[in-house]
Amino acid sequence: MKFNELSKCYFELEKTQKKLEMIDILADTLKHSVSDEIGKITFLTLGKLYPDFVGIKLMLAEKMVIKALSLATGTSEKSIMNTFEEIGDLGKTTHQLLEKKSQTSLLSFTQTKEEDKEYEISEVWEILDKIAKMSGEGSADKKIKTLAGLISKVKPLEARFIIRIVIGQLRIGIESHLLLEALSVSKTGSRESKPLLERAYNSNADIGFVAEQLYEGGIEAVKQIEVRLFNPIRVMLAQRVSSSEELLEKFGGKCSLEYKYDGLRVQIHKKGDDIKLFSRKPEDITNQFPDVNRFIKEAAIEDEIIIEGEIVAYDSTKEKILPFQQVAQRKRKYDVDQKIEEIPVRVYLFDVLYCYNESRLDTEYIERRKLLTEIIKETENIKFSHQLVVDNTDDIEIFFNQALENSCEGVMGKDVSPDSIYQAGARGWNWVKFKQDYILPDTFDLVIIGADYGKGKRAGKYGTFLLGCYNPENLVYQTFTWVGAGFSDEDLDILYKMLKPLSRDKPKEVESEIESPVWFDPQIVIEVEGAEITVSPMHTCAKGELERESDGLALRFPRFTGKMVEDRLAEQATSTEEIHQIYLSKKDK
Ligand code: AMP
């Protein structure tokens, strides 16, 4: 398929907010593609080239892109910058620039261009891939030239989207679940196969592969997709409760408790001596943890396994788990050896997802725990998460207090019924978290969706932030609170640098009745605490689910805790349902 056709589709998608309409528009275009390009199309449509865990990213800085545009069009960088500042979108800026230029002549080296060359989608993908992989000395220059070459040969509309993909801001409002639905419609004519596609996607986090299988072998081939070593399984998340009574009630009077360690979640894939580690997102974090790699080799009894656990910073002289802020420093990609010395870690394992040549996603929890102890032996640095089956609130309270004494942030309650499968990619009720701060105050992982400029000392930076939670039912971010308290000057500097490139028109995936002076791509997650959840006519969190149609939920006295939640995707932020649950449980009390 031609890239021009895909660009037209993206342009149509940009114009609508309605999910069903978006699915139909996308499905109509996808229908015309074939199996050896559909994988590439799915990634481009999500604004990338590969699944996140592959770690090859485009993400060119705006300055480089402006250089490339200048080279391609012969317009000065300053003039491009001025237009960009006026429009606030580099894709639209490029579109406008090329439209103007198409009447006049383009740069000399492009005058040899093959007139009216129509690029195939695969050709565009391959050039972008080449740019992404350029590294080493002089690579910045090469990237600029290659991008300039491409931009000078494509149509203005195509360039609009190529530039947006290159800077990681495609902004057509398509995320993976909408895309899976569109794939289902395009290939089978109905949305009914979406759950099957989701199951396949959750089991290997590679949406391109799922799409290829669908286009090659139909839905039967999708059904055959299984867990594969070295393809991360999308992680299972937990719901939350705020009392031991509620915890027990959710599991019908009996459940397993585990300490909730405050560290970095890791999914470990091992085949012989090959080991890869994935974060919750999932991203490949193998290179940051060569020590964990060694520990696993020592502890593993079986050759081929996928297991999960929490990496925590550990002080072995004091025999104490250290706070999250310590292990967070181990995420750095440089000075790894030095950090290993400074911040030793251990891993508390809590699950097995693959062993004895079989996926264990559908195996019940108690059996999975048993398997875990068969395939791993505990060592100094590899431990099993502390665990106990309970059937009364007294035991829960004792275990909970023990967890806190042992530097954990609370407990995880886990279903022990035969239905207790591993719900990959879902925030289901098979796991429930109960943390100390849920008693008061609450902490929430919220997405920054808007901001206002600061005054006085904060002038020139953002001073207050509009925060949202995620509603996975409607695939939207809903506003929950403004926050201005708890930020140091350094925090505000860092946030300004991170957020400025993400500023844009109001994103369609944001549901807000508040007009924010600045809007952002919902990407940055921060931890916030607050005193109380109240109803509010201003905010959209849980709107439509409360007694009065016009009410939403809001957080009172919000304050930034100082924790940037970097290992969480925006869609893994605290969900509307979680907030609604907390509100209901507190209200009942
Ligand atoms: P959440 O991500 O907010 O749903 O909370 C669950 C997180 O707690 C997981 O992603 C893990 O990183 C972490 N965690 C710590 N201890 C455990 C445990 N014993 N079982 C499962 N998750 C745990």
GROMACS .gro file of N, CA, C and O in nm, residues 230-298:
model
  276
  230PHE      N    1   1.147  -1.457   2.545
  230PHE     CA    2   1.209  -1.331   2.502
  230PHE      C    3   1.113  -1.232   2.438
  230PHE      O    4   1.154  -1.128   2.390
  231ASN      N    5   0.986  -1.268   2.432
  231ASN     CA    6   0.883  -1.169   2.401
  231ASN      C    7   0.809  -1.143   2.531
  231ASN      O    8   0.744  -1.234   2.583
  232PRO      N    9   0.817  -1.024   2.586
  232PRO     CA   10   0.756  -1.003   2.717
  232PRO      C   11   0.605  -1.027   2.716
  232PRO      O   12   0.538  -0.999   2.616
  233ILE      N   13   0.557  -1.079   2.825
  233ILE     CA   14   0.412  -1.094   2.845
  233ILE      C   15   0.365  -0.964   2.908
  233ILE      O   16   0.434  -0.911   2.997
  234ARG      N   17   0.255  -0.910   2.864
  234ARG     CA   18   0.209  -0.783   2.922
  234ARG      C   19   0.168  -0.809   3.068
  234ARG      O   20   0.097  -0.905   3.096
  235VAL      N   21   0.216  -0.725   3.159
  235VAL     CA   22   0.203  -0.759   3.301
  235VAL      C   23   0.060  -0.747   3.351
  235VAL      O   24  -0.020  -0.670   3.300
  236MET      N   25   0.034  -0.828   3.455
  236MET     CA   26  -0.094  -0.820   3.524
  236MET      C   27  -0.082  -0.712   3.631
  236MET      O   28   0.021  -0.701   3.698
  237LEU      N   29  -0.187  -0.634   3.646
  237LEU     CA   30  -0.187  -0.528   3.747
  237LEU      C   31  -0.292  -0.561   3.852
  237LEU      O   32  -0.371  -0.653   3.836
  238ALA      N   33  -0.293  -0.480   3.959
  238ALA     CA   34  -0.382  -0.512   4.071
  238ALA      C   35  -0.486  -0.403   4.091
  238ALA      O   36  -0.461  -0.287   4.063
  239GLN      N   37  -0.601  -0.443   4.141
  239GLN     CA   38  -0.699  -0.346   4.190
  239GLN      C   39  -0.656  -0.307   4.331
  239GLN      O   40  -0.562  -0.362   4.385
  240ARG      N   41  -0.727  -0.215   4.394
  240ARG     CA   42  -0.687  -0.181   4.531
  240ARG      C   43  -0.805  -0.181   4.628
  240ARG      O   44  -0.919  -0.160   4.588
  241VAL      N   45  -0.773  -0.209   4.754
  241VAL     CA   46  -0.875  -0.200   4.859
  241VAL      C   47  -0.817  -0.116   4.973
  241VAL      O   48  -0.695  -0.097   4.979
  242SER      N   49  -0.904  -0.065   5.061
  242SER     CA   50  -0.848   0.020   5.166
  242SER      C   51  -0.877  -0.031   5.307
  242SER      O   52  -0.866   0.044   5.402
  243SER      N   53  -0.916  -0.156   5.320
  243SER     CA   54  -0.926  -0.214   5.456
  243SER      C   55  -0.911  -0.365   5.448
  243SER      O   56  -0.931  -0.425   5.341
  244SER      N   57  -0.880  -0.426   5.562
  244SER     CA   58  -0.862  -0.571   5.561
  244SER      C   59  -0.996  -0.641   5.540
  244SER      O   60  -1.002  -0.747   5.476
  245GLU      N   61  -1.104  -0.578   5.589
  245GLU     CA   62  -1.239  -0.638   5.569
  245GLU      C   63  -1.270  -0.645   5.420
  245GLU      O   64  -1.315  -0.747   5.368
  246GLU      N   65  -1.243  -0.533   5.352
  246GLU     CA   66  -1.273  -0.526   5.209
  246GLU      C   67  -1.189  -0.629   5.133
  246GLU      O   68  -1.238  -0.695   5.041
  247LEU      N   69  -1.065  -0.643   5.177
  247LEU     CA   70  -0.975  -0.737   5.110
  247LEU      C   71  -1.032  -0.880   5.118
  247LEU      O   72  -1.044  -0.950   5.017
  248LEU      N   73  -1.070  -0.917   5.239
  248LEU     CA   74  -1.120  -1.053   5.260
  248LEU      C   75  -1.251  -1.074   5.184
  248LEU      O   76  -1.272  -1.179   5.122
  249GLU      N   77  -1.334  -0.972   5.187
  249GLU     CA   78  -1.465  -0.982   5.121
  249GLU      C   79  -1.449  -1.002   4.970
  249GLU      O   80  -1.519  -1.083   4.910
  250LYS      N   81  -1.350  -0.933   4.911
  250LYS     CA   82  -1.329  -0.945   4.766
  250LYS      C   83  -1.296  -1.089   4.726
  250LYS      O   84  -1.322  -1.131   4.614
  251PHE      N   85  -1.233  -1.164   4.817
  251PHE     CA   86  -1.194  -1.300   4.783
  251PHE      C   87  -1.283  -1.405   4.850
  251PHE      O   88  -1.243  -1.520   4.865
  252GLY      N   89  -1.398  -1.362   4.892
  252GLY     CA   90  -1.494  -1.457   4.949
  252GLY      C   91  -1.444  -1.523   5.076
  252GLY      O   92  -1.473  -1.641   5.101
  253GLY      N   93  -1.365  -1.453   5.157
  253GLY     CA   94  -1.328  -1.503   5.290
  253GLY      C   95  -1.194  -1.573   5.299
  253GLY      O   96  -1.150  -1.607   5.408
  254LYS      N   97  -1.125  -1.594   5.187
  254LYS     CA   98  -0.994  -1.661   5.194
  254LYS      C   99  -0.905  -1.611   5.079
  254LYS      O  100  -0.952  -1.601   4.965
  255CYS      N  101  -0.781  -1.581   5.112
  255CYS     CA  102  -0.690  -1.542   5.003
  255CYS      C  103  -0.545  -1.564   5.046
  255CYS      O  104  -0.518  -1.596   5.162
  256SER      N  105  -0.456  -1.546   4.950
  256SER     CA  106  -0.314  -1.552   4.982
  256SER      C  107  -0.265  -1.408   4.998
  256SER      O  108  -0.305  -1.320   4.922
  257LEU      N  109  -0.179  -1.385   5.096
  257LEU     CA  110  -0.119  -1.253   5.112
  257LEU      C  111   0.029  -1.263   5.079
  257LEU      O  112   0.093  -1.364   5.110
  258GLU      N  113   0.081  -1.159   5.017
  258GLU     CA  114   0.226  -1.151   4.996
  258GLU      C  115   0.270  -1.011   5.035
  258GLU      O  116   0.190  -0.917   5.027
  259TYR      N  117   0.394  -0.998   5.078
  259TYR     CA  118   0.446  -0.863   5.102
  259TYR      C  119   0.441  -0.788   4.968
  259TYR      O  120   0.467  -0.847   4.863
  260LYS      N  121   0.411  -0.659   4.975
  260LYS     CA  122   0.420  -0.576   4.854
  260LYS      C  123   0.550  -0.496   4.862
  260LYS      O  124   0.561  -0.402   4.939
  261TYR      N  125   0.649  -0.546   4.787
  261TYR     CA  126   0.781  -0.483   4.788
  261TYR      C  127   0.779  -0.356   4.705
  261TYR      O  128   0.715  -0.351   4.599
  262ASP      N  129   0.850  -0.254   4.752
  262ASP     CA  130   0.848  -0.126   4.681
  262ASP      C  131   0.975  -0.113   4.597
  262ASP      O  132   1.075  -0.058   4.640
  263GLY      N  133   0.968  -0.171   4.478
  263GLY     CA  134   1.087  -0.169   4.392
  263GLY      C  135   1.046  -0.161   4.247
  263GLY      O  136   0.948  -0.095   4.213
  264LEU      N  137   1.126  -0.229   4.164
  264LEU     CA  138   1.098  -0.227   4.020
  264LEU      C  139   1.050  -0.366   3.979
  264LEU      O  140   1.118  -0.465   4.005
  265ARG      N  141   0.938  -0.370   3.912
  265ARG     CA  142   0.889  -0.500   3.867
  265ARG      C  143   0.978  -0.551   3.755
  265ARG      O  144   1.018  -0.475   3.669
  266VAL      N  145   1.005  -0.679   3.759
  266VAL     CA  146   1.087  -0.736   3.652
  266VAL      C  147   1.028  -0.868   3.605
  266VAL      O  148   0.979  -0.948   3.685
  267GLN      N  149   1.026  -0.885   3.473
  267GLN     CA  150   0.987  -1.013   3.414
  267GLN      C  151   1.114  -1.072   3.355
  267GLN      O  152   1.179  -1.008   3.271
  268ILE      N  153   1.148  -1.190   3.401
  268ILE     CA  154   1.277  -1.249   3.364
  268ILE      C  155   1.253  -1.364   3.266
  268ILE      O  156   1.177  -1.456   3.296
  269HIS      N  157   1.318  -1.358   3.150
  269HIS     CA  158   1.309  -1.466   3.051
  269HIS      C  159   1.445  -1.535   3.046
  269HIS      O  160   1.547  -1.467   3.031
  270LYS      N  161   1.444  -1.667   3.056
  270LYS     CA  162   1.572  -1.739   3.056
  270LYS      C  163   1.566  -1.861   2.968
  270LYS      O  164   1.469  -1.938   2.973
  271LYS      N  165   1.668  -1.874   2.884
  271LYS     CA  166   1.685  -1.998   2.807
  271LYS      C  167   1.833  -2.030   2.811
  271LYS      O  168   1.913  -1.958   2.750
  272GLY      N  169   1.870  -2.131   2.886
  272GLY     CA  170   2.013  -2.160   2.906
  272GLY      C  171   2.080  -2.039   2.969
  272GLY      O  172   2.032  -1.983   3.066
  273ASP      N  173   2.189  -1.995   2.902
  273ASP     CA  174   2.261  -1.880   2.956
  273ASP      C  175   2.207  -1.747   2.907
  273ASP      O  176   2.253  -1.641   2.946
  274ASP      N  177   2.112  -1.752   2.815
  274ASP     CA  178   2.054  -1.626   2.767
  274ASP      C  179   1.945  -1.580   2.862
  274ASP      O  180   1.849  -1.653   2.888
  275ILE      N  181   1.964  -1.458   2.911
  275ILE     CA  182   1.865  -1.403   3.005
  275ILE      C  183   1.829  -1.262   2.963
  275ILE      O  184   1.917  -1.183   2.924
  276LYS      N  185   1.701  -1.233   2.964
  276LYS     CA  186   1.658  -1.096   2.938
  276LYS      C  187   1.563  -1.050   3.048
  276LYS      O  188   1.481  -1.129   3.097
  277LEU      N  189   1.574  -0.922   3.081
  277LEU     CA  190   1.488  -0.867   3.185
  277LEU      C  191   1.401  -0.758   3.124
  277LEU      O  192   1.450  -0.673   3.050
  278PHE      N  193   1.273  -0.761   3.158
  278PHE     CA  194   1.181  -0.658   3.107
  278PHE      C  195   1.113  -0.585   3.222
  278PHE      O  196   1.078  -0.647   3.323
  279SER      N  197   1.090  -0.456   3.201
  279SER     CA  198   1.021  -0.376   3.302
  279SER      C  199   0.871  -0.389   3.283
  279SER      O  200   0.824  -0.456   3.192
  280ARG      N  201   0.797  -0.318   3.367
  280ARG     CA  202   0.651  -0.325   3.360
  280ARG      C  203   0.594  -0.269   3.230
  280ARG      O  204   0.486  -0.305   3.189
  281LYS      N  205   0.671  -0.182   3.160
  281LYS     CA  206   0.612  -0.110   3.045
  281LYS      C  207   0.568  -0.194   2.925
  281LYS      O  208   0.467  -0.158   2.865
  282PRO      N  209   0.631  -0.292   2.868
  282PRO     CA  210   0.759  -0.352   2.902
  282PRO      C  211   0.872  -0.294   2.816
  282PRO      O  212   0.858  -0.283   2.695
  283GLU      N  213   0.986  -0.263   2.884
  283GLU     CA  214   1.107  -0.226   2.812
  283GLU      C  215   1.219  -0.319   2.856
  283GLU      O  216   1.214  -0.372   2.967
  284ASP      N  217   1.316  -0.335   2.766
  284ASP     CA  218   1.427  -0.424   2.795
  284ASP      C  219   1.523  -0.355   2.893
  284ASP      O  220   1.580  -0.251   2.860
  285ILE      N  221   1.540  -0.410   3.014
  285ILE     CA  222   1.628  -0.347   3.112
  285ILE      C  223   1.746  -0.439   3.147
  285ILE      O  224   1.810  -0.423   3.250
  286THR      N  225   1.773  -0.535   3.056
  286THR     CA  226   1.880  -0.633   3.081
  286THR      C  227   2.013  -0.565   3.111
  286THR      O  228   2.083  -0.604   3.205
  287ASN      N  229   2.048  -0.464   3.029
  287ASN     CA  230   2.182  -0.404   3.044
  287ASN      C  231   2.201  -0.329   3.174
  287ASN      O  232   2.313  -0.309   3.219
  288GLN      N  233   2.092  -0.287   3.237
  288GLN     CA  234   2.106  -0.213   3.362
  288GLN      C  235   2.130  -0.307   3.481
  288GLN      O  236   2.167  -0.263   3.588
  289PHE      N  237   2.102  -0.435   3.461
  289PHE     CA  238   2.109  -0.528   3.576
  289PHE      C  239   2.191  -0.654   3.548
  289PHE      O  240   2.139  -0.766   3.559
  290PRO      N  241   2.321  -0.639   3.514
  290PRO     CA  242   2.403  -0.759   3.492
  290PRO      C  243   2.410  -0.842   3.620
  290PRO      O  244   2.427  -0.964   3.613
  291ASP      N  245   2.399  -0.779   3.737
  291ASP     CA  246   2.404  -0.853   3.864
  291ASP      C  247   2.283  -0.946   3.877
  291ASP      O  248   2.296  -1.063   3.914
  292VAL      N  249   2.165  -0.897   3.841
  292VAL     CA  250   2.044  -0.982   3.849
  292VAL      C  251   2.058  -1.101   3.754
  292VAL      O  252   2.022  -1.214   3.786
  293ASN      N  253   2.115  -1.072   3.638
  293ASN     CA  254   2.141  -1.176   3.540
  293ASN      C  255   2.222  -1.291   3.603
  293ASN      O  256   2.189  -1.408   3.591
  294ARG      N  257   2.329  -1.253   3.675
  294ARG     CA  258   2.414  -1.353   3.742
  294ARG      C  259   2.338  -1.430   3.849
  294ARG      O  260   2.345  -1.551   3.858
  295PHE      N  261   2.261  -1.352   3.929
  295PHE     CA  262   2.187  -1.417   4.039
  295PHE      C  263   2.091  -1.523   3.985
  295PHE      O  264   2.074  -1.629   4.044
  296ILE      N  265   2.029  -1.492   3.873
  296ILE     CA  266   1.929  -1.585   3.818
  296ILE      C  267   1.997  -1.712   3.767
  296ILE      O  268   1.949  -1.823   3.789
  297LYS      N  269   2.112  -1.694   3.703
  297LYS     CA  270   2.184  -1.812   3.654
  297LYS      C  271   2.214  -1.907   3.769
  297LYS      O  272   2.207  -2.029   3.757
  298GLU      N  273   2.250  -1.847   3.881
  298GLU     CA  274   2.284  -1.925   3.999
  298GLU      C  275   2.161  -1.994   4.059
  298GLU      O  276   2.170  -2.107   4.107
   0.00000   0.00000   0.00000
